[in-house]
Amino acid sequence: MRGRRQDIAIRDDKIHRVGRDLDPAGHATTLCPRHARDARAEAGFFAGREKMKRVGLIGCGAIGRPVARALLAGKAGAHSLAAVLARARRDLDGFPVTDIADRFLAGGHDLIIEAGGPAAFRALVPAALERCEVWAVSPVPLADPVLEREIRGISASTGHALRIAPGALAAFDGIATAMAGGLESLDVFIDLGAGEASEPELLFEGTAREVGLRFPEGVNVVIAAALAGPGLDATHVRVMCPPRGSAGRTMGFTVRSRAGVFELMARPRVVRAEDIHTVAASLIAMLRRETAGIVIG
């Protein structure tokens, strides 16, 4: 501009400010806007790499394997696989799997994921929660009121949360919304596989806690729904046996509140060994969600 001193010069795609009060070379340099954006993007990339959370995975079966492979392939958000604990030592795609629980728990993980079943949950989740946040897919043992109190106590004292994966039944946020809007009732139903009768059979009806204590396997979604809602002792559950020849399983819930009624039904497929398990997919989705720029819910 005429009549005004020019304090900058552009050279080599950089803006050079000229003045005696600047650095010993007599100028300070900043990037042009376009290059500044590129530099910020590059800095953000490397900052993100530095913030990768180290994940310890309990279980290397139908649920754990796909999660481990997603982590190893960099397809699980800003998370890296640090260790895998299983019943037997082996390699998974060249990654060592340990069978020593104490060594695994001492790994200094940022997050531990339980994908090993109810027995692994009971044996390892309390100790894992002492060390870091834990995500779990097998919450049936929480039907034991002693263990539930222990877990809640550990979480309160450490600040580490236990998150239950949605697994095969989505929309638990609808239950939580009903809780905030004035819950009136939560009714859950679940099939435990086809029987021999020609008509559906009612196997058991009671509270979520009673179901969890009576059926040690296959009712994880019941416990998760109850914990998202009024609790294990205030959630009504029907356990059904569908007629012979029925394919797959059916599960769902009806939640009533002052805001209205919300119903959900799911029919998860029985997948081939090489396909991804629904519960594994829910864990991978949770991992990706942690670093999503736009998050729903």
PDB file of C-alpha atoms in Angstrom:
ATOM      1  CA  MET A   1       0.000   0.000   0.000  1.00  0.00           C
ATOM      2  CA  ARG A   2       1.272   3.460  -0.842  1.00  0.00           C
ATOM      3  CA  GLY A   3       2.237   5.885   1.900  1.00  0.00           C
ATOM      4  CA  ARG A   4       2.715   3.121   4.459  1.00  0.00           C
ATOM      5  CA  ARG A   5       5.808   1.225   5.396  1.00  0.00           C
ATOM      6  CA  GLN A   6       5.779  -2.421   4.387  1.00  0.00           C
ATOM      7  CA  ASP A   7       6.629  -4.527   7.481  1.00  0.00           C
ATOM      8  CA  ILE A   8       6.287  -7.877   5.799  1.00  0.00           C
ATOM      9  CA  ALA A   9       7.763  -9.685   2.853  1.00  0.00           C
ATOM     10  CA  ILE A  10       6.762 -13.011   1.333  1.00  0.00           C
ATOM     11  CA  ARG A  11       9.593 -15.333   0.412  1.00  0.00           C
ATOM     12  CA  ASP A  12       9.646 -19.104   0.015  1.00  0.00           C
ATOM     13  CA  ASP A  13       5.905 -19.348   0.840  1.00  0.00           C
ATOM     14  CA  LYS A  14       6.528 -17.694   4.215  1.00  0.00           C
ATOM     15  CA  ILE A  15       5.618 -14.313   5.633  1.00  0.00           C
ATOM     16  CA  HIS A  16       8.688 -12.470   6.968  1.00  0.00           C
ATOM     17  CA  ARG A  17       8.080  -9.614   9.396  1.00  0.00           C
ATOM     18  CA  VAL A  18      10.897  -7.053   9.350  1.00  0.00           C
ATOM     19  CA  GLY A  19      11.906  -5.023  12.412  1.00  0.00           C
ATOM     20  CA  ARG A  20      14.726  -4.347  14.824  1.00  0.00           C
ATOM     21  CA  ASP A  21      12.858  -5.691  17.845  1.00  0.00           C
ATOM     22  CA  LEU A  22      12.577  -9.167  16.386  1.00  0.00           C
ATOM     23  CA  ASP A  23      15.041 -12.047  16.436  1.00  0.00           C
ATOM     24  CA  PRO A  24      18.812 -11.543  15.922  1.00  0.00           C
ATOM     25  CA  ALA A  25      18.426 -12.097  12.215  1.00  0.00           C
ATOM     26  CA  GLY A  26      16.185  -9.034  12.110  1.00  0.00           C
ATOM     27  CA  HIS A  27      12.973 -10.826  11.196  1.00  0.00           C
ATOM     28  CA  ALA A  28      10.357 -13.238  12.468  1.00  0.00           C
ATOM     29  CA  THR A  29       8.721 -15.776  10.208  1.00  0.00           C
ATOM     30  CA  THR A  30       5.198 -17.135  10.097  1.00  0.00           C
ATOM     31  CA  LEU A  31       3.615 -19.427   7.550  1.00  0.00           C
ATOM     32  CA  CYS A  32       1.208 -18.209   4.918  1.00  0.00           C
ATOM     33  CA  PRO A  33      -2.422 -19.026   5.732  1.00  0.00           C
ATOM     34  CA  ARG A  34      -2.567 -22.088   3.477  1.00  0.00           C
ATOM     35  CA  HIS A  35       0.690 -23.487   4.835  1.00  0.00           C
ATOM     36  CA  ALA A  36      -0.330 -22.587   8.366  1.00  0.00           C
ATOM     37  CA  ARG A  37      -3.417 -24.757   7.934  1.00  0.00           C
ATOM     38  CA  ASP A  38      -1.277 -27.610   6.654  1.00  0.00           C
ATOM     39  CA  ALA A  39       1.109 -27.226   9.593  1.00  0.00           C
ATOM     40  CA  ARG A  40      -1.758 -27.233  12.082  1.00  0.00           C
ATOM     41  CA  ALA A  41      -3.196 -30.372  10.487  1.00  0.00           C
ATOM     42  CA  GLU A  42       0.206 -32.068  10.644  1.00  0.00           C
ATOM     43  CA  ALA A  43       0.676 -31.028  14.267  1.00  0.00           C
ATOM     44  CA  GLY A  44      -2.789 -32.317  15.085  1.00  0.00           C
ATOM     45  CA  PHE A  45      -1.981 -35.643  13.448  1.00  0.00           C
ATOM     46  CA  PHE A  46       1.163 -36.165  15.495  1.00  0.00           C
ATOM     47  CA  ALA A  47      -0.541 -34.904  18.667  1.00  0.00           C
ATOM     48  CA  GLY A  48      -3.250 -37.483  18.058  1.00  0.00           C
ATOM     49  CA  ARG A  49      -0.626 -40.170  17.636  1.00  0.00           C
ATOM     50  CA  GLU A  50       0.886 -39.211  20.978  1.00  0.00           C
ATOM     51  CA  LYS A  51      -2.542 -39.477  22.641  1.00  0.00           C
ATOM     52  CA  MET A  52      -3.205 -43.041  21.500  1.00  0.00           C
ATOM     53  CA  LYS A  53      -4.757 -44.949  24.399  1.00  0.00           C
ATOM     54  CA  ARG A  54      -3.139 -48.254  25.315  1.00  0.00           C
ATOM     55  CA  VAL A  55      -5.806 -50.955  25.464  1.00  0.00           C
ATOM     56  CA  GLY A  56      -5.579 -54.230  27.339  1.00  0.00           C
ATOM     57  CA  LEU A  57      -7.984 -56.899  26.095  1.00  0.00           C
ATOM     58  CA  ILE A  58      -9.310 -59.772  28.201  1.00  0.00           C
ATOM     59  CA  GLY A  59     -10.428 -62.623  25.951  1.00  0.00           C
ATOM     60  CA  CYS A  60      -9.367 -63.786  22.518  1.00  0.00           C
ATOM     61  CA  GLY A  61     -12.387 -65.715  21.306  1.00  0.00           C
ATOM     62  CA  ALA A  62     -15.232 -64.894  18.926  1.00  0.00           C
ATOM     63  CA  ILE A  63     -15.649 -61.442  20.496  1.00  0.00           C
ATOM     64  CA  GLY A  64     -12.084 -60.602  21.484  1.00  0.00           C
ATOM     65  CA  ARG A  65     -10.358 -61.568  18.209  1.00  0.00           C
ATOM     66  CA  PRO A  66     -12.175 -59.062  15.947  1.00  0.00           C
ATOM     67  CA  VAL A  67     -11.605 -56.305  18.497  1.00  0.00           C
ATOM     68  CA  ALA A  68      -7.892 -57.143  18.733  1.00  0.00           C
ATOM     69  CA  ARG A  69      -7.548 -57.188  14.953  1.00  0.00           C
ATOM     70  CA  ALA A  70      -9.330 -53.843  14.605  1.00  0.00           C
ATOM     71  CA  LEU A  71      -6.913 -52.363  17.128  1.00  0.00           C
ATOM     72  CA  LEU A  72      -3.884 -53.873  15.383  1.00  0.00           C
ATOM     73  CA  ALA A  73      -5.091 -52.570  12.011  1.00  0.00           C
ATOM     74  CA  GLY A  74      -5.623 -49.038  13.319  1.00  0.00           C
ATOM     75  CA  LYS A  75      -9.385 -49.284  12.727  1.00  0.00           C
ATOM     76  CA  ALA A  76     -10.501 -48.563  16.283  1.00  0.00           C
ATOM     77  CA  GLY A  77      -9.991 -44.835  16.658  1.00  0.00           C
ATOM     78  CA  ALA A  78      -7.085 -43.454  18.671  1.00  0.00           C
ATOM     79  CA  HIS A  79      -6.419 -46.733  20.462  1.00  0.00           C
ATOM     80  CA  SER A  80      -3.582 -49.235  20.244  1.00  0.00           C
ATOM     81  CA  LEU A  81      -3.471 -52.827  21.436  1.00  0.00           C
ATOM     82  CA  ALA A  82      -1.058 -53.138  24.366  1.00  0.00           C
ATOM     83  CA  ALA A  83      -1.784 -56.659  25.645  1.00  0.00           C
ATOM     84  CA  VAL A  84      -4.184 -59.587  25.322  1.00  0.00           C
ATOM     85  CA  LEU A  85      -5.005 -62.006  28.141  1.00  0.00           C
ATOM     86  CA  ALA A  86      -6.525 -65.421  27.395  1.00  0.00           C
ATOM     87  CA  ARG A  87      -6.751 -68.851  28.991  1.00  0.00           C
ATOM     88  CA  ALA A  88      -3.893 -70.184  26.862  1.00  0.00           C
ATOM     89  CA  ARG A  89      -0.733 -68.504  25.607  1.00  0.00           C
ATOM     90  CA  ARG A  90      -0.499 -68.120  21.821  1.00  0.00           C
ATOM     91  CA  ASP A  91       0.006 -65.599  19.017  1.00  0.00           C
ATOM     92  CA  LEU A  92      -2.743 -63.661  17.262  1.00  0.00           C
ATOM     93  CA  ASP A  93      -1.532 -62.519  13.846  1.00  0.00           C
ATOM     94  CA  GLY A  94       1.963 -62.284  15.299  1.00  0.00           C
ATOM     95  CA  PHE A  95       0.833 -60.455  18.457  1.00  0.00           C
ATOM     96  CA  PRO A  96       1.695 -62.336  21.691  1.00  0.00           C
ATOM     97  CA  VAL A  97      -1.233 -63.408  23.874  1.00  0.00           C
ATOM     98  CA  THR A  98      -0.419 -63.987  27.541  1.00  0.00           C
ATOM     99  CA  ASP A  99      -2.099 -66.282  30.062  1.00  0.00           C
ATOM    100  CA  ILE A 100      -0.590 -64.605  33.135  1.00  0.00           C
ATOM    101  CA  ALA A 101      -3.211 -62.339  34.710  1.00  0.00           C
ATOM    102  CA  ASP A 102      -0.858 -60.514  37.097  1.00  0.00           C
ATOM    103  CA  ARG A 103       1.496 -59.551  34.273  1.00  0.00           C
ATOM    104  CA  PHE A 104      -1.439 -58.357  32.186  1.00  0.00           C
ATOM    105  CA  LEU A 105      -2.933 -56.245  34.984  1.00  0.00           C
ATOM    106  CA  ALA A 106       0.455 -54.627  35.652  1.00  0.00           C
ATOM    107  CA  GLY A 107       0.658 -53.354  32.077  1.00  0.00           C
ATOM    108  CA  GLY A 108      -0.273 -49.735  32.819  1.00  0.00           C
ATOM    109  CA  HIS A 109      -3.188 -49.663  30.383  1.00  0.00           C
ATOM    110  CA  ASP A 110      -5.363 -46.624  29.737  1.00  0.00           C
ATOM    111  CA  LEU A 111      -8.357 -48.889  29.134  1.00  0.00           C
ATOM    112  CA  ILE A 112      -9.115 -52.563  29.742  1.00  0.00           C
ATOM    113  CA  ILE A 113     -11.832 -54.345  27.767  1.00  0.00           C
ATOM    114  CA  GLU A 114     -13.416 -57.516  29.131  1.00  0.00           C
ATOM    115  CA  ALA A 115     -14.520 -59.854  26.339  1.00  0.00           C
ATOM    116  CA  GLY A 116     -13.884 -63.157  28.063  1.00  0.00           C
ATOM    117  CA  GLY A 117     -17.237 -64.157  29.549  1.00  0.00           C
ATOM    118  CA  PRO A 118     -18.854 -64.026  33.003  1.00  0.00           C
ATOM    119  CA  ALA A 119     -16.093 -66.001  34.744  1.00  0.00           C
ATOM    120  CA  ALA A 120     -13.445 -63.588  33.456  1.00  0.00           C
ATOM    121  CA  PHE A 121     -15.618 -60.650  34.490  1.00  0.00           C
ATOM    122  CA  ARG A 122     -15.938 -61.907  38.055  1.00  0.00           C
ATOM    123  CA  ALA A 123     -12.267 -62.830  38.399  1.00  0.00           C
ATOM    124  CA  LEU A 124     -10.632 -59.819  36.741  1.00  0.00           C
ATOM    125  CA  VAL A 125     -12.879 -56.773  36.422  1.00  0.00           C
ATOM    126  CA  PRO A 126     -12.587 -55.599  40.071  1.00  0.00           C
ATOM    127  CA  ALA A 127      -8.775 -55.654  39.898  1.00  0.00           C
ATOM    128  CA  ALA A 128      -8.798 -54.058  36.442  1.00  0.00           C
ATOM    129  CA  LEU A 129     -11.120 -51.273  37.601  1.00  0.00           C
ATOM    130  CA  GLU A 130      -8.684 -50.454  40.394  1.00  0.00           C
ATOM    131  CA  ARG A 131      -6.164 -49.547  37.685  1.00  0.00           C
ATOM    132  CA  CYS A 132      -8.122 -47.857  34.879  1.00  0.00           C
ATOM    133  CA  GLU A 133     -11.447 -47.525  33.095  1.00  0.00           C
ATOM    134  CA  VAL A 134     -13.020 -50.841  32.086  1.00  0.00           C
ATOM    135  CA  TRP A 135     -15.458 -51.757  29.328  1.00  0.00           C
ATOM    136  CA  ALA A 136     -17.271 -55.078  29.667  1.00  0.00           C
ATOM    137  CA  VAL A 137     -19.557 -57.329  27.655  1.00  0.00           C
ATOM    138  CA  SER A 138     -20.357 -59.945  30.345  1.00  0.00           C
ATOM    139  CA  PRO A 139     -22.105 -58.133  33.235  1.00  0.00           C
ATOM    140  CA  VAL A 140     -24.199 -61.112  34.421  1.00  0.00           C
ATOM    141  CA  PRO A 141     -22.083 -61.467  37.629  1.00  0.00           C
ATOM    142  CA  LEU A 142     -23.356 -58.040  38.714  1.00  0.00           C
ATOM    143  CA  ALA A 143     -26.578 -59.814  39.669  1.00  0.00           C
ATOM    144  CA  ASP A 144     -24.625 -60.780  42.794  1.00  0.00           C
ATOM    145  CA  PRO A 145     -25.354 -57.832  45.111  1.00  0.00           C
ATOM    146  CA  VAL A 146     -21.999 -58.233  46.888  1.00  0.00           C
ATOM    147  CA  LEU A 147     -20.067 -57.914  43.622  1.00  0.00           C
ATOM    148  CA  GLU A 148     -22.260 -55.027  42.461  1.00  0.00           C
ATOM    149  CA  ARG A 149     -21.503 -53.119  45.674  1.00  0.00           C
ATOM    150  CA  GLU A 150     -17.788 -53.896  45.323  1.00  0.00           C
ATOM    151  CA  ILE A 151     -17.699 -52.573  41.755  1.00  0.00           C
ATOM    152  CA  ARG A 152     -19.601 -49.417  42.672  1.00  0.00           C
ATOM    153  CA  GLY A 153     -17.242 -48.851  45.605  1.00  0.00           C
ATOM    154  CA  ILE A 154     -14.123 -49.230  43.462  1.00  0.00           C
ATOM    155  CA  SER A 155     -15.520 -46.836  40.879  1.00  0.00           C
ATOM    156  CA  ALA A 156     -16.380 -44.256  43.535  1.00  0.00           C
ATOM    157  CA  SER A 157     -12.935 -44.417  45.147  1.00  0.00           C
ATOM    158  CA  THR A 158     -10.840 -44.454  41.962  1.00  0.00           C
ATOM    159  CA  GLY A 159     -12.973 -42.401  39.589  1.00  0.00           C
ATOM    160  CA  HIS A 160     -12.700 -45.200  37.020  1.00  0.00           C
ATOM    161  CA  ALA A 161     -15.967 -46.035  35.268  1.00  0.00           C
ATOM    162  CA  LEU A 162     -17.223 -49.473  34.295  1.00  0.00           C
ATOM    163  CA  ARG A 163     -18.984 -49.188  30.931  1.00  0.00           C
ATOM    164  CA  ILE A 164     -21.202 -51.997  29.705  1.00  0.00           C
ATOM    165  CA  ALA A 165     -21.169 -52.470  25.931  1.00  0.00           C
ATOM    166  CA  PRO A 166     -24.589 -52.462  24.223  1.00  0.00           C
ATOM    167  CA  GLY A 167     -23.769 -55.774  22.580  1.00  0.00           C
ATOM    168  CA  ALA A 168     -26.656 -57.379  20.725  1.00  0.00           C
ATOM    169  CA  LEU A 169     -29.326 -54.980  22.018  1.00  0.00           C
ATOM    170  CA  ALA A 170     -29.014 -51.292  21.126  1.00  0.00           C
ATOM    171  CA  ALA A 171     -30.844 -48.145  22.252  1.00  0.00           C
ATOM    172  CA  PHE A 172     -30.106 -48.280  25.972  1.00  0.00           C
ATOM    173  CA  ASP A 173     -30.010 -44.488  25.693  1.00  0.00           C
ATOM    174  CA  GLY A 174     -33.800 -44.689  25.267  1.00  0.00           C
ATOM    175  CA  ILE A 175     -34.034 -46.297  28.710  1.00  0.00           C
ATOM    176  CA  ALA A 176     -31.778 -43.630  30.218  1.00  0.00           C
ATOM    177  CA  THR A 177     -33.906 -40.931  28.565  1.00  0.00           C
ATOM    178  CA  ALA A 178     -37.041 -42.434  30.094  1.00  0.00           C
ATOM    179  CA  MET A 179     -35.332 -42.405  33.479  1.00  0.00           C
ATOM    180  CA  ALA A 180     -34.693 -38.687  33.161  1.00  0.00           C
ATOM    181  CA  GLY A 181     -38.210 -38.086  31.831  1.00  0.00           C
ATOM    182  CA  GLY A 182     -40.003 -39.936  34.617  1.00  0.00           C
ATOM    183  CA  LEU A 183     -39.765 -43.713  34.219  1.00  0.00           C
ATOM    184  CA  GLU A 184     -42.896 -45.707  34.983  1.00  0.00           C
ATOM    185  CA  SER A 185     -41.796 -49.246  34.072  1.00  0.00           C
ATOM    186  CA  LEU A 186     -39.169 -51.274  32.200  1.00  0.00           C
ATOM    187  CA  ASP A 187     -40.086 -54.721  30.850  1.00  0.00           C
ATOM    188  CA  VAL A 188     -37.415 -56.855  29.156  1.00  0.00           C
ATOM    189  CA  PHE A 189     -37.818 -60.145  27.280  1.00  0.00           C
ATOM    190  CA  ILE A 190     -35.199 -62.538  25.945  1.00  0.00           C
ATOM    191  CA  ASP A 191     -35.102 -65.902  24.171  1.00  0.00           C
ATOM    192  CA  LEU A 192     -32.569 -68.512  25.194  1.00  0.00           C
ATOM    193  CA  GLY A 193     -32.725 -70.592  22.015  1.00  0.00           C
ATOM    194  CA  ALA A 194     -35.350 -72.794  20.417  1.00  0.00           C
ATOM    195  CA  GLY A 195     -36.889 -75.647  22.371  1.00  0.00           C
ATOM    196  CA  GLU A 196     -38.746 -78.819  21.390  1.00  0.00           C
ATOM    197  CA  ALA A 197     -42.307 -77.581  21.912  1.00  0.00           C
ATOM    198  CA  SER A 198     -44.501 -76.335  19.085  1.00  0.00           C
ATOM    199  CA  GLU A 199     -45.397 -73.150  20.980  1.00  0.00           C
ATOM    200  CA  PRO A 200     -43.286 -70.579  22.828  1.00  0.00           C
ATOM    201  CA  GLU A 201     -42.611 -71.431  26.471  1.00  0.00           C
ATOM    202  CA  LEU A 202     -42.122 -69.132  29.430  1.00  0.00           C
ATOM    203  CA  LEU A 203     -39.009 -70.354  31.257  1.00  0.00           C
ATOM    204  CA  PHE A 204     -38.896 -67.746  34.006  1.00  0.00           C
ATOM    205  CA  GLU A 205     -40.410 -64.420  34.982  1.00  0.00           C
ATOM    206  CA  GLY A 206     -39.005 -62.136  37.647  1.00  0.00           C
ATOM    207  CA  THR A 207     -36.573 -59.304  38.306  1.00  0.00           C
ATOM    208  CA  ALA A 208     -33.352 -58.779  36.372  1.00  0.00           C
ATOM    209  CA  ARG A 209     -31.373 -59.751  39.462  1.00  0.00           C
ATOM    210  CA  GLU A 210     -33.281 -63.025  39.793  1.00  0.00           C
ATOM    211  CA  VAL A 211     -32.697 -63.767  36.101  1.00  0.00           C
ATOM    212  CA  GLY A 212     -28.982 -63.033  36.412  1.00  0.00           C
ATOM    213  CA  LEU A 213     -28.644 -65.361  39.386  1.00  0.00           C
ATOM    214  CA  ARG A 214     -30.705 -68.115  37.754  1.00  0.00           C
ATOM    215  CA  PHE A 215     -29.157 -67.995  34.261  1.00  0.00           C
ATOM    216  CA  PRO A 216     -25.358 -67.515  34.413  1.00  0.00           C
ATOM    217  CA  GLU A 217     -25.039 -67.316  30.607  1.00  0.00           C
ATOM    218  CA  GLY A 218     -26.919 -65.611  27.782  1.00  0.00           C
ATOM    219  CA  VAL A 219     -28.670 -62.818  29.667  1.00  0.00           C
ATOM    220  CA  ASN A 220     -26.085 -60.027  29.489  1.00  0.00           C
ATOM    221  CA  VAL A 221     -28.543 -57.697  27.735  1.00  0.00           C
ATOM    222  CA  VAL A 222     -30.994 -58.109  30.622  1.00  0.00           C
ATOM    223  CA  ILE A 223     -28.413 -56.877  33.127  1.00  0.00           C
ATOM    224  CA  ALA A 224     -27.327 -54.027  30.851  1.00  0.00           C
ATOM    225  CA  ALA A 225     -30.906 -52.846  30.305  1.00  0.00           C
ATOM    226  CA  ALA A 226     -31.630 -52.921  34.029  1.00  0.00           C
ATOM    227  CA  LEU A 227     -28.468 -50.964  34.859  1.00  0.00           C
ATOM    228  CA  ALA A 228     -29.400 -48.358  32.236  1.00  0.00           C
ATOM    229  CA  GLY A 229     -32.816 -48.084  33.878  1.00  0.00           C
ATOM    230  CA  PRO A 230     -34.238 -48.477  37.379  1.00  0.00           C
ATOM    231  CA  GLY A 231     -31.798 -51.157  38.533  1.00  0.00           C
ATOM    232  CA  LEU A 232     -31.665 -54.918  38.821  1.00  0.00           C
ATOM    233  CA  ASP A 233     -34.408 -55.189  41.433  1.00  0.00           C
ATOM    234  CA  ALA A 234     -36.921 -52.915  39.661  1.00  0.00           C
ATOM    235  CA  THR A 235     -36.720 -54.315  36.122  1.00  0.00           C
ATOM    236  CA  HIS A 236     -39.274 -56.952  35.080  1.00  0.00           C
ATOM    237  CA  VAL A 237     -37.966 -59.728  32.809  1.00  0.00           C
ATOM    238  CA  ARG A 238     -39.484 -62.643  30.880  1.00  0.00           C
ATOM    239  CA  VAL A 239     -37.152 -65.427  29.733  1.00  0.00           C
ATOM    240  CA  MET A 240     -38.686 -67.314  26.812  1.00  0.00           C
ATOM    241  CA  CYS A 241     -37.992 -70.481  24.850  1.00  0.00           C
ATOM    242  CA  PRO A 242     -39.235 -70.150  21.245  1.00  0.00           C
ATOM    243  CA  PRO A 243     -40.760 -73.134  19.425  1.00  0.00           C
ATOM    244  CA  ARG A 244     -38.655 -75.755  17.698  1.00  0.00           C
ATOM    245  CA  GLY A 245     -37.283 -74.754  14.349  1.00  0.00           C
ATOM    246  CA  SER A 246     -36.941 -71.084  15.316  1.00  0.00           C
ATOM    247  CA  ALA A 247     -33.782 -69.525  13.898  1.00  0.00           C
ATOM    248  CA  GLY A 248     -31.703 -67.140  15.954  1.00  0.00           C
ATOM    249  CA  ARG A 249     -32.812 -65.348  19.080  1.00  0.00           C
ATOM    250  CA  THR A 250     -35.188 -62.495  19.878  1.00  0.00           C
ATOM    251  CA  MET A 251     -34.789 -59.925  22.637  1.00  0.00           C
ATOM    252  CA  GLY A 252     -36.084 -56.487  23.444  1.00  0.00           C
ATOM    253  CA  PHE A 253     -37.737 -54.187  25.924  1.00  0.00           C
ATOM    254  CA  THR A 254     -40.645 -51.830  26.494  1.00  0.00           C
ATOM    255  CA  VAL A 255     -40.037 -48.716  28.556  1.00  0.00           C
ATOM    256  CA  ARG A 256     -42.844 -46.473  29.724  1.00  0.00           C
ATOM    257  CA  SER A 257     -42.431 -42.960  31.066  1.00  0.00           C
ATOM    258  CA  ARG A 258     -44.434 -39.785  31.419  1.00  0.00           C
ATOM    259  CA  ALA A 259     -42.987 -38.755  28.054  1.00  0.00           C
ATOM    260  CA  GLY A 260     -44.399 -41.808  26.251  1.00  0.00           C
ATOM    261  CA  VAL A 261     -43.637 -45.421  25.363  1.00  0.00           C
ATOM    262  CA  PHE A 262     -40.476 -46.712  23.669  1.00  0.00           C
ATOM    263  CA  GLU A 263     -40.188 -50.278  22.357  1.00  0.00           C
ATOM    264  CA  LEU A 264     -37.267 -52.147  20.822  1.00  0.00           C
ATOM    265  CA  MET A 265     -36.866 -55.657  19.440  1.00  0.00           C
ATOM    266  CA  ALA A 266     -33.649 -57.212  18.119  1.00  0.00           C
ATOM    267  CA  ARG A 267     -32.927 -60.466  16.276  1.00  0.00           C
ATOM    268  CA  PRO A 268     -29.133 -60.896  16.217  1.00  0.00           C
ATOM    269  CA  ARG A 269     -27.886 -63.439  13.685  1.00  0.00           C
ATOM    270  CA  VAL A 270     -25.754 -66.448  14.450  1.00  0.00           C
ATOM    271  CA  VAL A 271     -22.700 -65.587  12.370  1.00  0.00           C
ATOM    272  CA  ARG A 272     -20.059 -67.764  10.772  1.00  0.00           C
ATOM    273  CA  ALA A 273     -16.681 -67.953  12.483  1.00  0.00           C
ATOM    274  CA  GLU A 274     -15.102 -65.636   9.922  1.00  0.00           C
ATOM    275  CA  ASP A 275     -17.822 -62.986  10.298  1.00  0.00           C
ATOM    276  CA  ILE A 276     -17.755 -60.332  12.995  1.00  0.00           C
ATOM    277  CA  HIS A 277     -19.814 -60.984  16.111  1.00  0.00           C
ATOM    278  CA  THR A 278     -22.434 -58.330  16.932  1.00  0.00           C
ATOM    279  CA  VAL A 279     -20.945 -57.785  20.384  1.00  0.00           C
ATOM    280  CA  ALA A 280     -17.458 -57.344  18.914  1.00  0.00           C
ATOM    281  CA  ALA A 281     -18.863 -54.805  16.464  1.00  0.00           C
ATOM    282  CA  SER A 282     -20.416 -52.860  19.341  1.00  0.00           C
ATOM    283  CA  LEU A 283     -17.018 -52.644  21.074  1.00  0.00           C
ATOM    284  CA  ILE A 284     -15.279 -51.453  17.909  1.00  0.00           C
ATOM    285  CA  ALA A 285     -18.014 -48.837  17.449  1.00  0.00           C
ATOM    286  CA  MET A 286     -17.453 -47.653  21.036  1.00  0.00           C
ATOM    287  CA  LEU A 287     -13.714 -47.313  20.412  1.00  0.00           C
ATOM    288  CA  ARG A 288     -14.269 -45.335  17.221  1.00  0.00           C
ATOM    289  CA  ARG A 289     -16.824 -43.116  18.908  1.00  0.00           C
ATOM    290  CA  GLU A 290     -14.241 -41.921  21.442  1.00  0.00           C
ATOM    291  CA  THR A 291     -12.490 -39.825  18.792  1.00  0.00           C
ATOM    292  CA  ALA A 292     -15.388 -38.980  16.481  1.00  0.00           C
ATOM    293  CA  GLY A 293     -15.655 -35.309  15.658  1.00  0.00           C
ATOM    294  CA  ILE A 294     -19.458 -35.440  15.796  1.00  0.00           C
ATOM    295  CA  VAL A 295     -21.008 -37.703  18.420  1.00  0.00           C
ATOM    296  CA  ILE A 296     -24.663 -38.710  18.713  1.00  0.00           C
ATOM    297  CA  GLY A 297     -25.814 -39.182  22.303  1.00  0.00           C
TER     298      GLY A 297
END
